[in-house]
Tab-separated table of C-alpha atoms in Angstrom:
chain	number	residue	atom	x	y	z
A	1	UNK	CA	25.255	26.209	37.277
A	2	UNK	CA	27.873	23.830	38.638
A	3	UNK	CA	28.373	22.605	35.496
A	4	UNK	CA	29.661	26.254	33.882
A	5	UNK	CA	31.246	26.494	37.561
A	6	UNK	CA	35.252	27.889	36.795
A	7	UNK	CA	36.373	29.075	40.099
A	8	UNK	CA	36.116	27.766	43.553
A	9	UNK	CA	37.302	29.346	47.218
A	10	UNK	CA	37.341	26.368	49.926
A	11	UNK	CA	37.049	28.120	53.889
A	12	UNK	CA	39.374	26.012	55.960
A	13	UNK	CA	42.270	23.920	55.659
A	14	UNK	CA	41.844	20.724	57.377
A	15	UNK	CA	42.248	17.295	55.511
A	16	UNK	CA	38.217	17.889	54.837
A	17	UNK	CA	38.978	21.075	52.934
A	18	UNK	CA	42.144	20.331	52.036
A	19	UNK	CA	41.320	17.127	49.768
A	20	UNK	CA	38.274	18.942	48.676
A	21	UNK	CA	40.181	21.483	47.493
A	22	UNK	CA	42.310	19.139	45.843
A	23	UNK	CA	39.592	17.424	43.965
A	24	UNK	CA	38.444	20.625	43.257
A	25	UNK	CA	41.187	21.573	41.413
A	26	UNK	CA	40.947	18.107	40.017
A	27	UNK	CA	38.090	18.679	37.740
A	28	UNK	CA	40.193	22.255	36.421
A	29	UNK	CA	38.307	24.679	37.951
A	30	UNK	CA	40.764	28.096	39.788
A	31	UNK	CA	41.206	27.328	43.419
A	32	UNK	CA	41.834	29.119	46.118
A	33	UNK	CA	41.768	27.306	49.347
A	34	UNK	CA	42.208	30.110	52.829
A	35	UNK	CA	43.018	29.005	56.101
A	36	UNK	CA	44.992	30.455	59.395
A	37	UNK	CA	47.958	28.157	58.484
A	38	UNK	CA	48.368	27.474	62.453
A	39	UNK	CA	48.344	23.945	62.374
A	40	UNK	CA	45.037	24.019	64.893
A	41	UNK	CA	42.677	21.733	62.217
A	42	UNK	CA	41.956	18.818	65.107
A	43	UNK	CA	42.346	16.296	61.567
A	44	UNK	CA	45.732	17.092	61.945
A	45	UNK	CA	46.422	15.569	65.179
A	46	UNK	CA	44.252	13.019	66.386
A	47	UNK	CA	45.310	9.504	66.508
A	48	UNK	CA	45.850	9.388	62.892
A	49	UNK	CA	43.407	6.385	62.801
A	50	UNK	CA	40.730	5.404	60.340
A	51	UNK	CA	37.889	4.729	62.010
A	52	UNK	CA	35.621	3.063	59.505
A	53	UNK	CA	33.791	0.926	62.848
A	54	UNK	CA	32.902	3.794	64.364
A	55	UNK	CA	28.521	3.147	62.828
A	56	UNK	CA	26.630	4.081	65.500
A	57	UNK	CA	26.998	7.493	66.168
A	58	UNK	CA	27.936	8.667	69.531
A	59	UNK	CA	24.489	10.240	70.194
A	60	UNK	CA	22.935	7.061	71.781
A	61	UNK	CA	21.084	5.840	75.056
A	62	UNK	CA	24.133	3.816	75.197
A	63	UNK	CA	26.500	6.707	75.653
A	64	UNK	CA	24.473	8.696	77.866
A	65	UNK	CA	24.236	6.244	80.407
A	66	UNK	CA	27.840	5.394	80.512
A	67	UNK	CA	28.715	9.180	80.461
A	68	UNK	CA	28.190	8.856	84.693
A	69	UNK	CA	30.990	6.436	84.553
A	70	UNK	CA	33.247	7.526	82.208
A	71	UNK	CA	32.992	11.524	84.061
A	72	UNK	CA	36.394	13.164	84.375
A	73	UNK	CA	36.047	13.758	88.158
A	74	UNK	CA	35.686	9.742	88.154
A	75	UNK	CA	38.375	9.005	86.452
A	76	UNK	CA	37.097	9.104	82.606
A	77	UNK	CA	37.347	11.239	79.752
A	78	UNK	CA	33.924	12.716	79.607
A	79	UNK	CA	33.959	15.986	80.930
A	80	UNK	CA	32.214	19.822	79.914
A	81	UNK	CA	34.323	23.076	80.134
A	82	UNK	CA	31.448	25.857	79.064
A	83	UNK	CA	28.325	23.782	80.506
A	84	UNK	CA	26.276	27.343	78.910
A	85	UNK	CA	27.541	26.062	75.477
A	86	UNK	CA	26.878	22.603	75.913
A	87	UNK	CA	23.470	22.161	77.763
A	88	UNK	CA	21.185	24.150	74.685
A	89	UNK	CA	23.680	21.215	72.459
A	90	UNK	CA	22.926	18.235	74.760
A	91	UNK	CA	19.075	18.472	74.526
A	92	UNK	CA	19.634	18.680	70.811
A	93	UNK	CA	21.474	15.162	71.854
A	94	UNK	CA	19.254	13.633	73.908
A	95	UNK	CA	16.643	14.146	71.066
A	96	UNK	CA	18.845	12.732	68.490
A	97	UNK	CA	19.378	9.243	70.643
A	98	UNK	CA	15.654	8.371	70.326
A	99	UNK	CA	15.977	5.044	69.504
A	100	UNK	CA	14.464	6.170	65.652
A	101	UNK	CA	16.716	9.164	65.080
A	102	UNK	CA	19.404	6.555	66.121
A	103	UNK	CA	18.633	4.031	63.514
A	104	UNK	CA	18.154	6.764	61.140
A	105	UNK	CA	21.418	7.911	61.898
A	106	UNK	CA	23.680	4.830	62.198
A	107	UNK	CA	21.913	3.716	58.369
A	108	UNK	CA	23.128	6.844	56.880
A	109	UNK	CA	27.114	6.925	58.860
A	110	UNK	CA	26.972	3.760	57.737
A	111	UNK	CA	26.772	4.953	54.380
A	112	UNK	CA	29.589	7.357	54.456
A	113	UNK	CA	31.948	4.511	55.998
A	114	UNK	CA	30.955	2.090	53.300
A	115	UNK	CA	33.551	4.600	51.136
A	116	UNK	CA	35.317	5.978	53.480
A	117	UNK	CA	38.571	3.507	53.132
A	118	UNK	CA	38.575	3.388	48.927
A	119	UNK	CA	38.148	6.953	48.797
A	120	UNK	CA	41.735	6.578	51.310
A	121	UNK	CA	42.958	4.542	49.120
A	122	UNK	CA	42.117	6.635	46.124
A	123	UNK	CA	43.603	10.025	47.470
A	124	UNK	CA	46.872	8.760	48.939
A	125	UNK	CA	47.644	7.227	44.724
A	126	UNK	CA	46.945	10.748	43.012
A	127	UNK	CA	48.986	12.207	45.814
A	128	UNK	CA	51.651	9.863	45.241
A	129	UNK	CA	51.994	9.465	48.761
A	130	UNK	CA	50.757	5.318	49.538
A	131	UNK	CA	53.150	4.882	52.117
A	132	UNK	CA	51.436	7.411	54.705
A	133	UNK	CA	48.236	4.827	54.435
A	134	UNK	CA	48.734	1.641	56.435
A	135	UNK	CA	45.727	-0.864	56.345
A	136	UNK	CA	47.165	-2.416	59.434
A	137	UNK	CA	44.178	-2.331	61.837
A	138	UNK	CA	44.341	-2.198	65.150
A	139	UNK	CA	44.188	-3.732	68.700
A	140	UNK	CA	41.759	-2.712	72.123
A	141	UNK	CA	42.826	-4.087	75.436
A	142	UNK	CA	41.422	-4.306	78.581
A	143	UNK	CA	42.995	-4.832	82.041
A	144	UNK	CA	40.500	-5.983	84.232
A	145	UNK	CA	38.104	-9.371	83.953
A	146	UNK	CA	35.193	-7.202	84.621
A	147	UNK	CA	35.012	-4.749	81.623
A	148	UNK	CA	37.130	-7.067	79.446
A	149	UNK	CA	33.609	-9.187	79.831
A	150	UNK	CA	31.207	-6.239	78.622
A	151	UNK	CA	33.513	-4.846	76.134
A	152	UNK	CA	33.918	-8.100	74.268
A	153	UNK	CA	30.051	-8.699	74.722
A	154	UNK	CA	29.414	-4.761	73.372
A	155	UNK	CA	31.719	-4.635	69.936
A	156	UNK	CA	31.029	-8.488	69.289
A	157	UNK	CA	26.994	-6.846	69.300
A	158	UNK	CA	27.631	-3.851	67.172
A	159	UNK	CA	27.769	-3.191	63.765
A	160	UNK	CA	31.077	-2.166	62.604
A	161	UNK	CA	30.448	-1.548	59.070
A	162	UNK	CA	33.395	-2.997	57.342
A	163	UNK	CA	35.450	-3.860	59.966
A	164	UNK	CA	36.073	-7.110	61.187
A	165	UNK	CA	37.389	-8.385	64.946
A	166	UNK	CA	38.343	-11.326	66.341
A	167	UNK	CA	40.661	-12.000	69.733
A	168	UNK	CA	44.058	-11.680	70.610
A	169	UNK	CA	45.989	-14.705	71.141
A	170	UNK	CA	47.518	-15.675	74.144
A	171	UNK	CA	50.943	-14.844	72.430
A	172	UNK	CA	49.895	-11.273	71.609
A	173	UNK	CA	49.021	-10.892	74.739
A	174	UNK	CA	52.646	-11.650	76.525
A	175	UNK	CA	54.056	-9.714	73.688
A	176	UNK	CA	52.458	-6.633	74.611
A	177	UNK	CA	53.706	-7.592	78.298
A	178	UNK	CA	56.822	-6.262	77.767
A	179	UNK	CA	55.934	-3.208	76.291
A	180	UNK	CA	53.501	-2.534	79.659
A	181	UNK	CA	54.081	-2.959	83.192
A	182	UNK	CA	51.094	-5.766	83.670
A	183	UNK	CA	50.059	-7.892	80.866
A	184	UNK	CA	46.362	-6.981	79.920
A	185	UNK	CA	43.453	-9.297	80.859
A	186	UNK	CA	41.657	-9.526	76.787
A	187	UNK	CA	41.657	-7.567	73.558
A	188	UNK	CA	40.322	-7.622	70.377
A	189	UNK	CA	41.926	-6.859	67.091
A	190	UNK	CA	40.188	-4.674	64.224
A	191	UNK	CA	40.768	-5.551	60.290
A	192	UNK	CA	39.691	-3.233	57.595
A	193	UNK	CA	40.457	-0.026	59.490
A	194	UNK	CA	43.362	1.918	58.704
A	195	UNK	CA	46.173	4.562	60.009
A	196	UNK	CA	48.003	7.869	58.520
A	197	UNK	CA	51.586	7.064	59.845
A	198	UNK	CA	52.563	10.461	59.950
A	199	UNK	CA	50.017	13.358	60.265
A	200	UNK	CA	52.019	16.270	59.061
A	201	UNK	CA	53.522	14.635	56.420
A	202	UNK	CA	50.095	14.255	54.755
A	203	UNK	CA	48.899	17.963	55.017
A	204	UNK	CA	52.279	18.552	53.108
A	205	UNK	CA	52.023	16.218	51.161
A	206	UNK	CA	48.414	17.495	50.228
A	207	UNK	CA	49.337	20.716	49.755
A	208	UNK	CA	52.308	20.458	47.747
A	209	UNK	CA	49.743	18.052	45.743
A	210	UNK	CA	47.080	20.984	45.223
A	211	UNK	CA	50.217	24.158	44.655
A	212	UNK	CA	51.662	21.380	41.314
A	213	UNK	CA	48.117	21.124	40.225
A	214	UNK	CA	48.207	25.213	39.801
A	215	UNK	CA	46.173	25.900	43.169
A	216	UNK	CA	46.372	28.993	45.559
A	217	UNK	CA	46.688	29.178	49.204
A	218	UNK	CA	45.816	32.114	51.025
A	219	UNK	CA	47.053	32.153	54.461
A	220	UNK	CA	43.860	34.093	56.503
A	221	UNK	CA	41.273	33.937	58.263
A	222	UNK	CA	37.800	34.871	57.361
A	223	UNK	CA	36.608	36.807	59.531
A	224	UNK	CA	32.352	36.249	57.821
A	225	UNK	CA	30.573	35.122	54.516
A	226	UNK	CA	27.816	37.735	53.203
A	227	UNK	CA	25.487	37.020	50.541
A	228	UNK	CA	24.800	39.739	48.166
A	229	UNK	CA	22.233	39.316	44.841
A	230	UNK	CA	22.279	35.566	45.700
A	231	UNK	CA	26.240	34.351	45.833
A	232	UNK	CA	28.084	34.274	49.080
A	233	UNK	CA	31.693	36.285	49.382
A	234	UNK	CA	33.948	36.090	51.850
A	235	UNK	CA	35.939	38.695	53.478
A	236	UNK	CA	39.088	37.644	55.519
A	237	UNK	CA	41.406	39.333	57.795
A	238	UNK	CA	43.946	40.816	55.300
A	239	UNK	CA	41.211	42.961	53.885
A	240	UNK	CA	40.317	40.452	50.528
A	241	UNK	CA	36.901	40.257	50.043
A	242	UNK	CA	36.590	37.660	47.449
A	243	UNK	CA	34.444	35.546	45.630
A	244	UNK	CA	33.658	32.515	42.815
A	245	UNK	CA	31.387	30.342	41.241
A	246	UNK	CA	31.415	27.934	44.212
A	247	UNK	CA	31.738	28.633	48.036
A	248	UNK	CA	32.663	25.640	50.294
A	249	UNK	CA	32.496	26.221	54.076
A	250	UNK	CA	34.955	23.139	55.768
A	251	UNK	CA	36.203	25.347	58.450
A	252	UNK	CA	34.833	23.321	61.671
A	253	UNK	CA	34.131	24.453	64.612
A	254	UNK	CA	34.517	27.812	62.780
A	255	UNK	CA	31.509	26.936	60.217
A	256	UNK	CA	29.359	27.876	62.489
A	257	UNK	CA	30.171	31.492	62.407
A	258	UNK	CA	30.583	31.805	58.792
A	259	UNK	CA	26.966	30.152	58.349
A	260	UNK	CA	25.053	31.751	60.778
A	261	UNK	CA	25.901	35.293	58.104
A	262	UNK	CA	23.958	33.712	55.610
A	263	UNK	CA	20.836	32.731	57.402
A	264	UNK	CA	22.138	28.804	58.044
A	265	UNK	CA	22.302	27.461	62.037
A	266	UNK	CA	24.763	25.142	62.815
A	267	UNK	CA	24.297	24.229	65.898
A	268	UNK	CA	28.245	23.375	66.350
A	269	UNK	CA	29.967	22.236	69.548
A	270	UNK	CA	33.682	22.193	70.245
A	271	UNK	CA	34.702	19.134	71.261
A	272	UNK	CA	38.406	19.427	72.654
A	273	UNK	CA	40.789	16.232	72.867
A	274	UNK	CA	43.908	16.430	74.230
A	275	UNK	CA	46.939	14.519	73.311
A	276	UNK	CA	51.159	14.127	74.128
A	277	UNK	CA	53.627	13.119	71.544
A	278	UNK	CA	57.281	11.151	72.900
A	279	UNK	CA	60.157	11.665	70.252
A	280	UNK	CA	62.159	9.208	72.413
A	281	UNK	CA	60.923	5.839	72.832
A	282	UNK	CA	60.733	1.909	71.860
A	283	UNK	CA	57.809	1.254	70.358
A	284	UNK	CA	58.284	-1.009	67.981
A	285	UNK	CA	57.985	0.282	64.020
A	286	UNK	CA	55.240	-2.894	63.537
A	287	UNK	CA	52.960	-2.504	66.323
A	288	UNK	CA	49.156	-1.355	65.488
A	289	UNK	CA	47.881	1.627	67.508
A	290	UNK	CA	46.321	0.240	70.670
A	291	UNK	CA	43.334	1.886	72.435
A	292	UNK	CA	44.073	1.377	76.329
A	293	UNK	CA	39.844	0.727	76.645
A	294	UNK	CA	39.546	1.190	80.586
A	295	UNK	CA	41.580	4.127	80.294
A	296	UNK	CA	39.737	5.490	77.136
A	297	UNK	CA	42.881	5.780	75.271
A	298	UNK	CA	44.239	5.347	72.027
A	299	UNK	CA	48.299	5.129	71.908
A	300	UNK	CA	49.683	5.162	67.866
A	301	UNK	CA	53.279	5.064	66.842
A	302	UNK	CA	53.696	7.643	63.893
A	303	UNK	CA	57.028	9.012	62.154
A	304	UNK	CA	57.555	11.687	64.503
A	305	UNK	CA	57.168	10.270	67.475
A	306	UNK	CA	54.216	7.905	70.037
A	307	UNK	CA	51.203	9.625	70.630
A	308	UNK	CA	48.884	9.148	73.833
A	309	UNK	CA	45.488	10.587	72.668
A	310	UNK	CA	42.294	11.131	74.530
A	311	UNK	CA	39.481	13.131	76.493
A	312	UNK	CA	36.084	14.631	75.160
A	313	UNK	CA	35.637	17.690	76.918
A	314	UNK	CA	32.351	19.899	75.474
A	315	UNK	CA	33.327	23.858	75.191
A	316	UNK	CA	34.367	26.151	72.935
A	317	UNK	CA	37.550	26.811	70.628
A	318	UNK	CA	38.457	29.964	72.431
A	319	UNK	CA	39.079	27.823	75.820
A	320	UNK	CA	42.435	28.135	77.368
A	321	UNK	CA	43.320	24.061	77.670
A	322	UNK	CA	42.872	22.417	80.435
A	323	UNK	CA	46.627	21.103	82.216
A	324	UNK	CA	44.550	18.540	84.168
A	325	UNK	CA	44.436	16.333	80.585
A	326	UNK	CA	47.402	16.127	79.861
A	327	UNK	CA	49.016	15.458	84.134
A	328	UNK	CA	46.064	12.559	82.678
A	329	UNK	CA	47.043	11.184	80.125
A	330	UNK	CA	50.948	11.279	81.088
A	331	UNK	CA	49.296	9.208	84.327
A	332	UNK	CA	47.924	6.514	81.939
A	333	UNK	CA	51.402	6.657	80.041
A	334	UNK	CA	53.936	6.490	83.727
A	335	UNK	CA	50.197	3.834	85.058
A	336	UNK	CA	50.755	1.671	82.227
A	337	UNK	CA	54.857	1.849	82.456
A	338	UNK	CA	54.872	2.272	78.267
A	339	UNK	CA	58.661	2.269	77.209
A	340	UNK	CA	59.081	6.866	76.693
A	341	UNK	CA	61.776	8.855	78.109
A	342	UNK	CA	62.393	12.591	78.442
A	343	UNK	CA	59.444	15.483	77.781
A	344	UNK	CA	56.510	14.979	75.598
A	345	UNK	CA	55.398	17.935	73.297
A	346	UNK	CA	51.373	18.679	74.370
A	347	UNK	CA	48.207	19.477	71.953
A	348	UNK	CA	44.786	20.584	72.139
A	349	UNK	CA	42.397	20.322	68.909
A	350	UNK	CA	38.550	20.657	68.637
A	351	UNK	CA	36.958	18.293	67.283
A	352	UNK	CA	33.691	20.204	65.160
A	353	UNK	CA	30.610	17.750	66.661
A	354	UNK	CA	26.779	18.265	65.205
A	355	UNK	CA	24.326	16.836	67.825
A	356	UNK	CA	23.822	14.377	66.203
A	357	UNK	CA	26.757	12.930	65.592
A	358	UNK	CA	25.981	13.457	61.517
A	359	UNK	CA	28.173	15.755	59.497
A	360	UNK	CA	26.798	18.669	57.121
A	361	UNK	CA	27.700	18.163	53.934
A	362	UNK	CA	25.591	20.072	50.875
A	363	UNK	CA	24.504	22.948	49.196
A	364	UNK	CA	22.982	26.113	51.042
A	365	UNK	CA	19.881	26.957	49.654
A	366	UNK	CA	20.370	30.888	50.964
A	367	UNK	CA	23.422	31.364	48.149
A	368	UNK	CA	23.588	29.675	44.688
A	369	UNK	CA	27.302	29.450	44.967
A	370	UNK	CA	27.674	28.424	48.616
A	371	UNK	CA	27.837	24.229	49.925
A	372	UNK	CA	29.502	23.162	53.126
A	373	UNK	CA	31.346	20.639	54.292
A	374	UNK	CA	31.482	19.959	58.307
A	375	UNK	CA	30.783	18.886	61.282
A	376	UNK	CA	31.741	15.590	61.063
A	377	UNK	CA	33.336	15.044	64.721
A	378	UNK	CA	35.532	12.088	65.499
A	379	UNK	CA	35.258	10.695	62.234
A	380	UNK	CA	37.219	13.668	60.188
A	381	UNK	CA	39.996	11.867	59.170
A	382	UNK	CA	38.429	9.068	57.905
A	383	UNK	CA	35.773	10.763	56.202
A	384	UNK	CA	37.901	13.434	54.884
A	385	UNK	CA	38.304	11.473	51.413
A	386	UNK	CA	34.899	10.370	50.883
A	387	UNK	CA	33.403	13.925	51.711
A	388	UNK	CA	36.322	15.686	48.937
A	389	UNK	CA	34.806	13.206	46.547
A	390	UNK	CA	31.026	13.809	47.458
A	391	UNK	CA	31.966	18.036	47.260
A	392	UNK	CA	33.940	17.283	43.447
A	393	UNK	CA	30.318	15.417	41.940
A	394	UNK	CA	28.245	18.440	43.329
A	395	UNK	CA	30.324	20.908	41.768
A	396	UNK	CA	30.749	18.691	38.486
A	397	UNK	CA	26.501	18.005	38.938
A	398	UNK	CA	27.137	14.486	39.091
A	399	UNK	CA	24.636	12.216	41.829
A	400	UNK	CA	27.027	12.218	44.782
A	401	UNK	CA	28.049	8.030	45.916
A	402	UNK	CA	26.065	8.208	49.032
A	403	UNK	CA	22.284	9.791	49.376
A	404	UNK	CA	22.568	13.453	50.915
A	405	UNK	CA	19.271	13.817	52.640
A	406	UNK	CA	20.728	12.554	56.225
A	407	UNK	CA	23.577	14.892	56.092
A	408	UNK	CA	21.534	18.576	55.348
A	409	UNK	CA	22.386	21.395	57.090
A	410	UNK	CA	18.297	22.391	57.251
A	411	UNK	CA	17.385	19.357	59.403
A	412	UNK	CA	18.580	21.910	62.643
A	413	UNK	CA	15.731	24.599	61.498
A	414	UNK	CA	12.993	24.521	63.637
A	415	UNK	CA	9.491	23.210	62.789
A	416	UNK	CA	8.026	26.467	62.349
A	417	UNK	CA	11.425	28.214	60.264
A	418	UNK	CA	10.540	24.870	57.752
A	419	UNK	CA	6.731	25.890	57.379
A	420	UNK	CA	7.539	28.936	56.734
């Protein structure tokens, strides 16, 4: 069936969905992208970091053990806004943190991250925007001797994939003193990582390249999917009913609702992040993103301003934002003495996160035309282009560049259901 496909319907306009739609159109498929076009995709409001160093899934015992000191109520960045949703998800998370599961998860994530930056280079070149990708790496600094000692030891022992680390020279730490109220105690530089210089520009460029290639965009919400005679169809809020030879669900946290209508369990949670952005600032144009590790905050200069981002808030997409998070971000920026002026703009987005912190990428066994690509947690921007190449390979009947078994959505089915 895939080799004979003539049409594709992509649900979701984040980086994963937009890049996938572009790749499917390149195959010659008549491709339609459906998205509300409201700018809510988490991949379009994050730190812009191509995080190839994050090989270890966050579903791990070190994450569990560090949770109390990272709690929002104790000054940290971790919070739960919907315990009813979080608790069943957390039980799966703890199961995924077992040693065997964690190791297999690391191997799977490493296989994707190995291809992430090359895929980004290819995508940037093909949409004619190589200028959007900066490969200058990023910095991580500590503000106390104790956290610096422990933090550096942890990173030196960590698997960072294709990224490499080296100590920050004293001269670099001194130069940061001019941007922060106090000189950082220590820091490291990551090489082999990258940054998207402007997320809005990226979204516009992907859209323009897709439309120029002959793609179509429908600004609407997909209300549900149904299975008719073994084929998935989408029912839109504008009243349209659409189907295609390939229907790809790449709708972020909304994917769980859509997939459930076709018999798939996708235990996604909305892992909400917050940012503030200042248009008036004196941040150097050539300075790489900086992670202030003691504050769990990353500061990134974009073409449109200086942004501070943080927080891992487990909840649901429809909840009201917690203004305390933005207040905490503003307090961190003030305490550091960062060179910003005026009132910042505020944003909140929902990272679509599965309990094992691996994405779901593959083809459904409940509808012959149904494909899926969601659940990329913090790595949606990082893994968007390689995920799109995997989707295109599946649609074209080719072998994908990585083994997809670890990302099969059926891994969340109960043992009883699998035996049946």
